[in-house]
Amino acid sequence: MSPRILGDFDLLPEGLIPEGALDLRLSAADLGSHWARCALLSDTVGRYVSFAFREQPHPDAGLVFNTVSTVFQELIENAAKFSRRRDAWVDVRLRHYGRVLMLEVANTSSAASMERFAPKAEALFEAEDLEELFIDTLVANADFTTRSGIGLLLLLKDHPVKLGIRLGEDPEGRPQVTTRAFVYLDDLA
């Protein structure tokens, strides 16, 4: 299966040298069993990033923390939700390129989950009006209390991020979803 790229996945060149980097490999089963760890990790990543801006000119390191924590939490929760196998891993890459931060979360998924997710992701990136898509999605999913389908949509609608998704396979041939969020720190105000 050749990978499908949606949105701004390849916004930065792959070989660009980061000023800061953090890689984590997490057990999806662990995150799913201990849901609060998603929030703990998100806050840790937010603090890790915002600490770099205490010395640099940025009007509000707290805003950097809140944005990064919120964006990362959505990505990590999605990965944990859709990686139910006990041997599934969630791989996290954080790259800090001066005033741009890349948060990447990759998880293996079932083929059925990926097939259900693909049209929703495509609709997200094809939408001309995110507010209208938000309302339509809420109405369409009003009867489903466990799956609102608005998480990534809210990131794009309410936060200054660029988002991209790659639907492909991991090295063992299992379906893999990789989501990248790019936060432009100068856009936080």
PDB file of N, CA and C in Angstrom, residues 17-67:
ATOM      1  N   ILE A  17      17.805  19.990  10.133  1.00  0.00           N
ATOM      2  CA  ILE A  17      18.391  19.720  11.451  1.00  0.00           C
ATOM      3  C   ILE A  17      17.634  20.530  12.511  1.00  0.00           C
ATOM      4  N   PRO A  18      17.069  19.847  13.522  1.00  0.00           N
ATOM      5  CA  PRO A  18      16.325  20.574  14.553  1.00  0.00           C
ATOM      6  C   PRO A  18      17.251  21.154  15.620  1.00  0.00           C
ATOM      7  N   GLU A  19      16.767  22.177  16.291  1.00  0.00           N
ATOM      8  CA  GLU A  19      17.479  22.727  17.445  1.00  0.00           C
ATOM      9  C   GLU A  19      17.233  21.881  18.680  1.00  0.00           C
ATOM     10  N   GLY A  20      16.119  21.201  18.694  1.00  0.00           N
ATOM     11  CA  GLY A  20      15.777  20.322  19.803  1.00  0.00           C
ATOM     12  C   GLY A  20      14.986  19.141  19.281  1.00  0.00           C
ATOM     13  N   ALA A  21      15.149  17.993  19.941  1.00  0.00           N
ATOM     14  CA  ALA A  21      14.441  16.790  19.498  1.00  0.00           C
ATOM     15  C   ALA A  21      14.120  15.917  20.704  1.00  0.00           C
ATOM     16  N   LEU A  22      12.984  15.256  20.625  1.00  0.00           N
ATOM     17  CA  LEU A  22      12.567  14.324  21.656  1.00  0.00           C
ATOM     18  C   LEU A  22      11.810  13.203  20.962  1.00  0.00           C
ATOM     19  N   ASP A  23      12.193  11.961  21.227  1.00  0.00           N
ATOM     20  CA  ASP A  23      11.513  10.792  20.675  1.00  0.00           C
ATOM     21  C   ASP A  23      11.048   9.913  21.829  1.00  0.00           C
ATOM     22  N   LEU A  24       9.824   9.424  21.730  1.00  0.00           N
ATOM     23  CA  LEU A  24       9.267   8.528  22.741  1.00  0.00           C
ATOM     24  C   LEU A  24       8.584   7.362  22.053  1.00  0.00           C
ATOM     25  N   ARG A  25       8.643   6.197  22.671  1.00  0.00           N
ATOM     26  CA  ARG A  25       7.864   5.049  22.225  1.00  0.00           C
ATOM     27  C   ARG A  25       7.024   4.614  23.416  1.00  0.00           C
ATOM     28  N   LEU A  26       5.719   4.608  23.209  1.00  0.00           N
ATOM     29  CA  LEU A  26       4.781   4.341  24.288  1.00  0.00           C
ATOM     30  C   LEU A  26       3.909   3.144  23.945  1.00  0.00           C
ATOM     31  N   SER A  27       3.515   2.421  24.954  1.00  0.00           N
ATOM     32  CA  SER A  27       2.596   1.306  24.766  1.00  0.00           C
ATOM     33  C   SER A  27       1.173   1.844  24.646  1.00  0.00           C
ATOM     34  N   ALA A  28       0.527   1.531  23.538  1.00  0.00           N
ATOM     35  CA  ALA A  28      -0.853   1.984  23.346  1.00  0.00           C
ATOM     36  C   ALA A  28      -1.777   1.383  24.399  1.00  0.00           C
ATOM     37  N   ALA A  29      -1.534   0.127  24.762  1.00  0.00           N
ATOM     38  CA  ALA A  29      -2.366  -0.526  25.777  1.00  0.00           C
ATOM     39  C   ALA A  29      -2.223   0.184  27.123  1.00  0.00           C
ATOM     40  N   ASP A  30      -1.014   0.602  27.449  1.00  0.00           N
ATOM     41  CA  ASP A  30      -0.774   1.321  28.698  1.00  0.00           C
ATOM     42  C   ASP A  30      -1.517   2.650  28.706  1.00  0.00           C
ATOM     43  N   LEU A  31      -1.417   3.394  27.605  1.00  0.00           N
ATOM     44  CA  LEU A  31      -2.114   4.679  27.532  1.00  0.00           C
ATOM     45  C   LEU A  31      -3.626   4.490  27.604  1.00  0.00           C
ATOM     46  N   GLY A  32      -4.130   3.451  26.931  1.00  0.00           N
ATOM     47  CA  GLY A  32      -5.563   3.186  26.958  1.00  0.00           C
ATOM     48  C   GLY A  32      -6.055   2.757  28.328  1.00  0.00           C
ATOM     49  N   SER A  33      -5.219   2.034  29.074  1.00  0.00           N
ATOM     50  CA  SER A  33      -5.594   1.565  30.412  1.00  0.00           C
ATOM     51  C   SER A  33      -5.465   2.654  31.465  1.00  0.00           C
ATOM     52  N   HIS A  34      -4.516   3.539  31.260  1.00  0.00           N
ATOM     53  CA  HIS A  34      -4.249   4.616  32.220  1.00  0.00           C
ATOM     54  C   HIS A  34      -4.371   5.947  31.482  1.00  0.00           C
ATOM     55  N   TRP A  35      -5.614   6.307  31.200  1.00  0.00           N
ATOM     56  CA  TRP A  35      -5.922   7.444  30.336  1.00  0.00           C
ATOM     57  C   TRP A  35      -5.288   8.745  30.820  1.00  0.00           C
ATOM     58  N   ALA A  36      -5.168   8.915  32.119  1.00  0.00           N
ATOM     59  CA  ALA A  36      -4.606  10.155  32.667  1.00  0.00           C
ATOM     60  C   ALA A  36      -3.156  10.357  32.234  1.00  0.00           C
ATOM     61  N   ARG A  37      -2.491   9.293  31.821  1.00  0.00           N
ATOM     62  CA  ARG A  37      -1.111   9.437  31.355  1.00  0.00           C
ATOM     63  C   ARG A  37      -1.036  10.265  30.072  1.00  0.00           C
ATOM     64  N   CYS A  38      -2.090  10.256  29.287  1.00  0.00           N
ATOM     65  CA  CYS A  38      -2.106  11.107  28.086  1.00  0.00           C
ATOM     66  C   CYS A  38      -1.984  12.575  28.488  1.00  0.00           C
ATOM     67  N   ALA A  39      -2.739  12.988  29.490  1.00  0.00           N
ATOM     68  CA  ALA A  39      -2.679  14.376  29.964  1.00  0.00           C
ATOM     69  C   ALA A  39      -1.331  14.671  30.608  1.00  0.00           C
ATOM     70  N   LEU A  40      -0.812  13.721  31.376  1.00  0.00           N
ATOM     71  CA  LEU A  40       0.491  13.906  32.010  1.00  0.00           C
ATOM     72  C   LEU A  40       1.586  14.093  30.959  1.00  0.00           C
ATOM     73  N   LEU A  41       1.573  13.255  29.939  1.00  0.00           N
ATOM     74  CA  LEU A  41       2.547  13.387  28.852  1.00  0.00           C
ATOM     75  C   LEU A  41       2.388  14.711  28.118  1.00  0.00           C
ATOM     76  N   SER A  42       1.155  15.100  27.881  1.00  0.00           N
ATOM     77  CA  SER A  42       0.886  16.352  27.169  1.00  0.00           C
ATOM     78  C   SER A  42       1.424  17.545  27.937  1.00  0.00           C
ATOM     79  N   ASP A  43       1.179  17.566  29.233  1.00  0.00           N
ATOM     80  CA  ASP A  43       1.690  18.666  30.045  1.00  0.00           C
ATOM     81  C   ASP A  43       3.216  18.646  30.113  1.00  0.00           C
ATOM     82  N   THR A  44       3.803  17.452  30.171  1.00  0.00           N
ATOM     83  CA  THR A  44       5.263  17.338  30.190  1.00  0.00           C
ATOM     84  C   THR A  44       5.860  17.887  28.897  1.00  0.00           C
ATOM     85  N   VAL A  45       5.288  17.510  27.768  1.00  0.00           N
ATOM     86  CA  VAL A  45       5.773  18.011  26.478  1.00  0.00           C
ATOM     87  C   VAL A  45       5.569  19.525  26.395  1.00  0.00           C
ATOM     88  N   GLY A  46       4.429  20.015  26.855  1.00  0.00           N
ATOM     89  CA  GLY A  46       4.178  21.453  26.857  1.00  0.00           C
ATOM     90  C   GLY A  46       5.198  22.214  27.692  1.00  0.00           C
ATOM     91  N   ARG A  47       5.523  21.685  28.860  1.00  0.00           N
ATOM     92  CA  ARG A  47       6.525  22.336  29.712  1.00  0.00           C
ATOM     93  C   ARG A  47       7.916  22.250  29.085  1.00  0.00           C
ATOM     94  N   TYR A  48       8.225  21.105  28.507  1.00  0.00           N
ATOM     95  CA  TYR A  48       9.525  20.906  27.854  1.00  0.00           C
ATOM     96  C   TYR A  48       9.742  21.960  26.766  1.00  0.00           C
ATOM     97  N   VAL A  49       8.717  22.192  25.973  1.00  0.00           N
ATOM     98  CA  VAL A  49       8.823  23.165  24.884  1.00  0.00           C
ATOM     99  C   VAL A  49       8.803  24.595  25.422  1.00  0.00           C
ATOM    100  N   SER A  50       7.873  24.905  26.305  1.00  0.00           N
ATOM    101  CA  SER A  50       7.728  26.289  26.769  1.00  0.00           C
ATOM    102  C   SER A  50       8.935  26.753  27.579  1.00  0.00           C
ATOM    103  N   PHE A  51       9.644  25.831  28.190  1.00  0.00           N
ATOM    104  CA  PHE A  51      10.834  26.199  28.960  1.00  0.00           C
ATOM    105  C   PHE A  51      11.861  26.906  28.081  1.00  0.00           C
ATOM    106  N   ALA A  52      11.939  26.530  26.821  1.00  0.00           N
ATOM    107  CA  ALA A  52      12.891  27.146  25.896  1.00  0.00           C
ATOM    108  C   ALA A  52      12.561  28.608  25.626  1.00  0.00           C
ATOM    109  N   PHE A  53      11.361  29.044  25.955  1.00  0.00           N
ATOM    110  CA  PHE A  53      10.947  30.411  25.633  1.00  0.00           C
ATOM    111  C   PHE A  53      10.928  31.326  26.850  1.00  0.00           C
ATOM    112  N   ARG A  54      11.462  30.865  27.948  1.00  0.00           N
ATOM    113  CA  ARG A  54      11.566  31.746  29.115  1.00  0.00           C
ATOM    114  C   ARG A  54      12.665  32.778  28.909  1.00  0.00           C
ATOM    115  N   GLU A  55      13.703  32.390  28.180  1.00  0.00           N
ATOM    116  CA  GLU A  55      14.833  33.290  27.932  1.00  0.00           C
ATOM    117  C   GLU A  55      14.677  34.032  26.609  1.00  0.00           C
ATOM    118  N   GLN A  56      13.893  33.482  25.698  1.00  0.00           N
ATOM    119  CA  GLN A  56      13.744  34.078  24.371  1.00  0.00           C
ATOM    120  C   GLN A  56      12.539  35.013  24.358  1.00  0.00           C
ATOM    121  N   PRO A  57      12.536  35.933  23.410  1.00  0.00           N
ATOM    122  CA  PRO A  57      11.394  36.849  23.361  1.00  0.00           C
ATOM    123  C   PRO A  57      10.125  36.145  22.888  1.00  0.00           C
ATOM    124  N   HIS A  58       9.228  35.929  23.782  1.00  0.00           N
ATOM    125  CA  HIS A  58       7.872  35.486  23.456  1.00  0.00           C
ATOM    126  C   HIS A  58       6.970  36.091  24.510  1.00  0.00           C
ATOM    127  N   PRO A  59       5.885  36.706  24.084  1.00  0.00           N
ATOM    128  CA  PRO A  59       5.054  37.426  25.038  1.00  0.00           C
ATOM    129  C   PRO A  59       4.462  36.552  26.141  1.00  0.00           C
ATOM    130  N   ASP A  60       4.318  35.256  25.909  1.00  0.00           N
ATOM    131  CA  ASP A  60       3.626  34.443  26.897  1.00  0.00           C
ATOM    132  C   ASP A  60       4.053  32.984  26.794  1.00  0.00           C
ATOM    133  N   ALA A  61       5.023  32.572  27.620  1.00  0.00           N
ATOM    134  CA  ALA A  61       5.450  31.172  27.637  1.00  0.00           C
ATOM    135  C   ALA A  61       4.293  30.276  28.088  1.00  0.00           C
ATOM    136  N   GLY A  62       3.382  30.815  28.904  1.00  0.00           N
ATOM    137  CA  GLY A  62       2.212  30.045  29.328  1.00  0.00           C
ATOM    138  C   GLY A  62       1.310  29.694  28.161  1.00  0.00           C
ATOM    139  N   LEU A  63       1.190  30.602  27.204  1.00  0.00           N
ATOM    140  CA  LEU A  63       0.392  30.331  26.009  1.00  0.00           C
ATOM    141  C   LEU A  63       1.047  29.237  25.168  1.00  0.00           C
ATOM    142  N   VAL A  64       2.375  29.269  25.079  1.00  0.00           N
ATOM    143  CA  VAL A  64       3.098  28.204  24.370  1.00  0.00           C
ATOM    144  C   VAL A  64       2.802  26.871  25.046  1.00  0.00           C
ATOM    145  N   PHE A  65       2.921  26.831  26.376  1.00  0.00           N
ATOM    146  CA  PHE A  65       2.635  25.607  27.125  1.00  0.00           C
ATOM    147  C   PHE A  65       1.217  25.109  26.854  1.00  0.00           C
ATOM    148  N   ASN A  66       0.227  25.987  26.996  1.00  0.00           N
ATOM    149  CA  ASN A  66      -1.171  25.571  26.822  1.00  0.00           C
ATOM    150  C   ASN A  66      -1.446  25.057  25.416  1.00  0.00           C
ATOM    151  N   THR A  67      -0.934  25.745  24.416  1.00  0.00           N
ATOM    152  CA  THR A  67      -1.175  25.330  23.031  1.00  0.00           C
ATOM    153  C   THR A  67      -0.521  23.995  22.742  1.00  0.00           C
TER     154      THR A  67
END
